[in-house]
CSV table of C-alpha atoms in Angstrom, one decimal:
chain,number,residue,atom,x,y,z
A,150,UNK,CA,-28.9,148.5,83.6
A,151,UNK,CA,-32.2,148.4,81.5
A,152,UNK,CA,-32.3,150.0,78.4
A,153,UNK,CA,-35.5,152.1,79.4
A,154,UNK,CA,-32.9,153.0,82.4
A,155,UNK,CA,-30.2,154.2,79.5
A,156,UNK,CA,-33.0,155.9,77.5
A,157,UNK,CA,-34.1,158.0,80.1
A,158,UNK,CA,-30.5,158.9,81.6
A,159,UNK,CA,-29.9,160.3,77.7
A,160,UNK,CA,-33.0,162.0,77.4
A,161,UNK,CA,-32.9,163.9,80.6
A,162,UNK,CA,-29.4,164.8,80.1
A,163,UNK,CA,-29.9,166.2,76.7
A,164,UNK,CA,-33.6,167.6,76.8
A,165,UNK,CA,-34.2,168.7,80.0
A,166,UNK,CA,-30.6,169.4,81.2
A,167,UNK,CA,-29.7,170.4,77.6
A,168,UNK,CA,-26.5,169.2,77.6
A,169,UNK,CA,-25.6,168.1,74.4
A,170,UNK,CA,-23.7,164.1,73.2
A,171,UNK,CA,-22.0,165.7,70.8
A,172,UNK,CA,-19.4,166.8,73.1
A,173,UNK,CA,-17.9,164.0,75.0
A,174,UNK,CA,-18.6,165.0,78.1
A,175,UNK,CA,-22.1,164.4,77.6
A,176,UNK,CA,-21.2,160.8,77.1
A,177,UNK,CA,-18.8,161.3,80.0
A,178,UNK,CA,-22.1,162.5,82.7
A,179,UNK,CA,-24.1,159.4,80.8
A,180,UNK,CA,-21.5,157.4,82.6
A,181,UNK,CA,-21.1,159.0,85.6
A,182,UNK,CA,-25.2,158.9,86.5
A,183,UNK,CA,-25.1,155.4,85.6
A,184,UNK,CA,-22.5,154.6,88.5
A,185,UNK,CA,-24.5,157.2,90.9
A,186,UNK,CA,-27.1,154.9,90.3
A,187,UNK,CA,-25.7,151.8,90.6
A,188,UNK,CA,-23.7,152.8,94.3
A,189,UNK,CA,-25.2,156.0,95.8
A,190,UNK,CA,-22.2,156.2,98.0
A,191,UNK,CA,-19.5,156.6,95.4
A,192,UNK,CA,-17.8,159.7,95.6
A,193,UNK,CA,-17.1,161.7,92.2
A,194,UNK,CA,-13.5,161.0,92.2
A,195,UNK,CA,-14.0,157.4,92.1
A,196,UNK,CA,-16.1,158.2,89.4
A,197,UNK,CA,-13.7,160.1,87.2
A,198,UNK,CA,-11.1,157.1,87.9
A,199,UNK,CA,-13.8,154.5,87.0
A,200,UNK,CA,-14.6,156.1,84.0
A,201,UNK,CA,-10.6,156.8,83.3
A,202,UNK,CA,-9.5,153.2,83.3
A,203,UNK,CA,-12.4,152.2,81.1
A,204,UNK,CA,-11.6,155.2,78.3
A,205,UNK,CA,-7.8,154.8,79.0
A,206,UNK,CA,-7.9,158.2,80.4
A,207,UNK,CA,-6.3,159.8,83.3
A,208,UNK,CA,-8.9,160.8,86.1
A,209,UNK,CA,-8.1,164.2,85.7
A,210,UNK,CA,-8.6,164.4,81.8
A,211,UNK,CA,-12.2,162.9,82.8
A,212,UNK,CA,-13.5,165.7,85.1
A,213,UNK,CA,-11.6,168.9,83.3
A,214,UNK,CA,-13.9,166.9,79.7
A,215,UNK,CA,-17.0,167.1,82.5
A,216,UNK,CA,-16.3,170.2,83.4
A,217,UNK,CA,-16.1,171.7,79.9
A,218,UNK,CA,-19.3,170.4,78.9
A,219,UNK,CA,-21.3,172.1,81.8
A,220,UNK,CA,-19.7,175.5,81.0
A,221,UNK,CA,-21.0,175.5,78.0
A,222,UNK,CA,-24.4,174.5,78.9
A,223,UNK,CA,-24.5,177.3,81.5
A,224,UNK,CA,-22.9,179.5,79.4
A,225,UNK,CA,-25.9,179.2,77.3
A,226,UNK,CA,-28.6,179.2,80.3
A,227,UNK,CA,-30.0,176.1,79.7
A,228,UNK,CA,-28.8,175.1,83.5
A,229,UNK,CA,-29.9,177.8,85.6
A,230,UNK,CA,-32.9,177.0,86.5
A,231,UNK,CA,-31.9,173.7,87.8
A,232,UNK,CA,-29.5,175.3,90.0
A,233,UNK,CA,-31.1,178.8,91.5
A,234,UNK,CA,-29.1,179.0,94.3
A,235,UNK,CA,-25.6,178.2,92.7
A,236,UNK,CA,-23.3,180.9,93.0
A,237,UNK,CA,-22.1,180.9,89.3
A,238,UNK,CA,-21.8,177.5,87.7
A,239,UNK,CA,-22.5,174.2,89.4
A,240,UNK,CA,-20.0,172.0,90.1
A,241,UNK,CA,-19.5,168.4,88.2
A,242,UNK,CA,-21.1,166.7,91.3
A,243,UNK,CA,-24.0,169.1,91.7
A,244,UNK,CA,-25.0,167.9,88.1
A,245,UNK,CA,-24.5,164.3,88.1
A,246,UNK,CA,-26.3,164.2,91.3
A,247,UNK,CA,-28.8,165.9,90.5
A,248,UNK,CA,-29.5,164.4,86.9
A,249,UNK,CA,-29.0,161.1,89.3
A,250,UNK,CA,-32.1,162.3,91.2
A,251,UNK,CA,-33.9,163.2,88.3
A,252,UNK,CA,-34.1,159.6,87.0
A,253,UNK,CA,-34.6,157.8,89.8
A,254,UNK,CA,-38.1,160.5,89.9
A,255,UNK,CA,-38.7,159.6,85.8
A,256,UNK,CA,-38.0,155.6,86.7
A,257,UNK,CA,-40.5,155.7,89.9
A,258,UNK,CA,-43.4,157.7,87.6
A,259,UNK,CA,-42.6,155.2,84.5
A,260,UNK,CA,-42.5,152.0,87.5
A,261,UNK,CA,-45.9,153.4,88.4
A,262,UNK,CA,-47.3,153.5,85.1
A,263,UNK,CA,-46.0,150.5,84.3
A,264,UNK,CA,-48.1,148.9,87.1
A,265,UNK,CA,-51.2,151.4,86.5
A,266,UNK,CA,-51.2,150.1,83.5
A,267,UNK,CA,-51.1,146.7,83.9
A,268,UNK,CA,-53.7,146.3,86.4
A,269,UNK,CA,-55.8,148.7,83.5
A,270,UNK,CA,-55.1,146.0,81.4
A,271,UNK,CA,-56.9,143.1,83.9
């Protein structure tokens, strides 16, 4: 993965998402959107085992550290408006699919700009 790719993954997880790297379930959703992106297939649970085996962590351990770190971005309403017709909270998926989606939009307008750009350039 690029490291614009990594740049933007963090930035719209913590600005526009609001969820914060200090807890490590931030770093834990970093992760999980980087696999999303990389195999837009894999389900969540392989996911949370991926991640796991890397951290030396149980699956389990993984989502309930995911998990945590939404509440407490809902909990302080910085995720509603992503998810308006979520009954209460949004599950772990919900979010790392659709901070997923969100990059792929910010790496197609930075592609594009990119490419503007460069033919500005010429």
């Amino acid at each position: 993965m690029k490291e614009v790719e990594k740049q933007l993954i963090t930035k719209i997880i913590t600005q526009d998402f609001g969820i914060s790297m200090h807890l490590k379930g931030g770093h834990y959703i970093e992760e999980a959107v980087t696999l999303a992106l990389q195999d837009s297939s894999i389900f969540v649970m392989q996911m949370y085992q991926t991640i796991a085996e890397k951290h030396n962590k149980s699956a389990a351990s993984i989502e309930h550290t995911i998990r945590y770190a939404i509440e407490i971005t809902y909990d302080k309403n910085k995720l509603n408006h992503f998810f308006p017709h979520s009954f209460g909270r949004p599950s772990n998926s919900e979010v790392i699919w659709t901070i997923a989606e969100n990059v792929k939009r910010g790496m197609l307008i930075h592609n594009m700009c990119a490419v503007t750009c460069s033919i500005s350039a010429s």
